Amino acid sequence: MTAEIAANLIERIRNRDYTVGIIGLGYVGIPLALTACRAGFRVIGFD
């Protein structure tokens, strides 16, 4: 069962089927949000 869950997780990441949430949009948060966005993920930032 664990291998099946891991395979599903990997497939969803490959398909960019996740929303990335970033708390804190300072020196680390903004570049991290931009990197995730450029990689094709939906991004929600909260400061």
Backbone as JSON, one array per atom type, in Angstrom:
{
  "sequence": "MTAEIAANLIERIRNRDYTVGIIGLGYVGIPLALTACRAGFRVIGFD",
  "N": [[0.82, -1.2, 0.0], [1.96, 1.26, 0.73], [3.86, 1.73, -1.28], [2.21, 2.17, -3.43], [0.93, 4.56, -2.7], [3.16, 6.26, -2.65], [3.91, 6.15, -5.35], [1.67, 7.36, -6.51], [1.9, 9.94, -5.39], [4.35, 10.79, -6.52], [3.64, 10.81, -9.23], [1.66, 12.81, -9.25], [3.2, 15.03, -8.58], [4.92, 15.15, -10.78], [3.04, 15.83, -12.72], [2.45, 18.37, -11.98], [0.34, 18.86, -10.2], [-0.23, 19.98, -7.78], [-0.7, 22.51, -5.27], [1.47, 24.89, -4.09], [2.16, 26.13, -0.93], [3.41, 28.96, 0.67], [4.67, 30.33, 3.52], [5.49, 33.39, 4.72], [6.99, 35.86, 3.09], [9.62, 36.85, 2.61], [13.12, 37.29, 2.36], [13.7, 34.65, 1.7], [11.25, 33.47, 1.05], [10.03, 34.79, -1.22], [11.87, 34.28, -3.46], [11.63, 31.47, -3.4], [8.9, 31.1, -3.91], [8.75, 32.17, -6.51], [10.42, 30.38, -7.88], [9.0, 27.95, -7.6], [6.69, 28.67, -8.98], [7.69, 29.18, -11.56], [8.4, 26.61, -12.16], [6.02, 25.48, -12.69], [4.04, 25.04, -10.81], [1.05, 25.84, -8.99], [0.93, 28.61, -6.83], [0.57, 29.8, -3.55], [1.09, 32.51, -1.55], [1.72, 33.71, 1.72], [2.0, 36.36, 3.91]],
  "CA": [[0.0, 0.0, 0.0], [2.82, 2.43, 0.8], [4.47, 1.95, -2.59], [1.15, 2.73, -4.28], [0.76, 5.96, -2.29], [4.34, 6.97, -3.1], [3.82, 6.27, -6.8], [0.65, 8.37, -6.77], [2.48, 11.23, -5.04], [5.35, 11.14, -7.54], [2.92, 11.12, -10.46], [1.0, 14.11, -9.1], [4.24, 16.06, -8.62], [5.33, 15.25, -12.18], [1.97, 16.5, -13.47], [2.27, 19.7, -11.38], [-1.04, 18.81, -9.75], [-0.26, 20.44, -6.4], [-0.55, 23.93, -4.99], [2.52, 25.1, -3.1], [1.88, 27.21, 0.0], [4.62, 29.5, 1.28], [4.39, 31.26, 4.61], [6.61, 34.3, 4.89], [7.46, 36.26, 1.77], [10.79, 37.69, 2.78], [14.31, 37.0, 1.54], [13.66, 33.26, 1.24], [9.93, 33.13, 0.54], [9.78, 35.3, -2.58], [12.57, 33.46, -4.46], [11.07, 30.13, -3.39], [7.62, 31.18, -4.61], [9.03, 32.37, -7.93], [10.97, 29.14, -8.41], [7.91, 26.99, -7.71], [5.81, 29.16, -10.03], [8.36, 28.94, -12.85], [8.42, 25.16, -12.37], [4.7, 25.09, -13.15], [3.1, 24.8, -9.72], [0.26, 26.97, -8.48], [1.58, 29.07, -5.61], [-0.12, 30.73, -2.66], [2.02, 33.07, -0.58], [1.09, 34.4, 2.84], [2.99, 37.06, 4.7]],
  "C": [[0.87, 1.26, 0.0], [3.46, 2.75, -0.54], [3.46, 2.57, -3.55], [0.92, 4.21, -3.97], [1.94, 6.79, -2.78], [4.32, 7.17, -4.61], [2.8, 7.32, -7.2], [1.18, 9.77, -6.48], [3.47, 11.69, -6.1], [4.67, 11.53, -8.84], [2.24, 12.49, -10.39], [2.01, 15.25, -9.12], [4.72, 16.24, -10.06], [4.32, 16.01, -13.02], [1.71, 17.92, -12.98], [0.83, 19.87, -10.88], [-1.17, 19.23, -8.28], [-0.19, 21.96, -6.34], [0.47, 24.05, -3.87], [2.12, 26.29, -2.24], [3.16, 27.65, 0.68], [4.23, 30.54, 2.3], [5.63, 32.09, 4.84], [7.22, 34.64, 3.54], [8.61, 37.26, 1.9], [11.91, 37.27, 1.85], [14.29, 35.57, 0.98], [12.34, 32.95, 0.54], [9.66, 33.57, -0.88], [10.56, 34.5, -3.62], [12.02, 32.02, -4.54], [9.74, 30.1, -4.13], [7.82, 31.34, -6.11], [9.57, 31.09, -8.58], [9.88, 28.09, -8.59], [6.95, 27.38, -8.84], [6.42, 28.89, -11.41], [8.42, 27.45, -13.19], [7.04, 24.63, -12.77], [3.69, 24.79, -12.08], [2.25, 26.05, -9.47], [0.85, 27.33, -7.12], [0.67, 30.02, -4.85], [0.91, 31.2, -1.63], [1.28, 33.85, 0.48], [2.17, 35.05, 3.66], [2.33, 37.65, 5.94]]
}
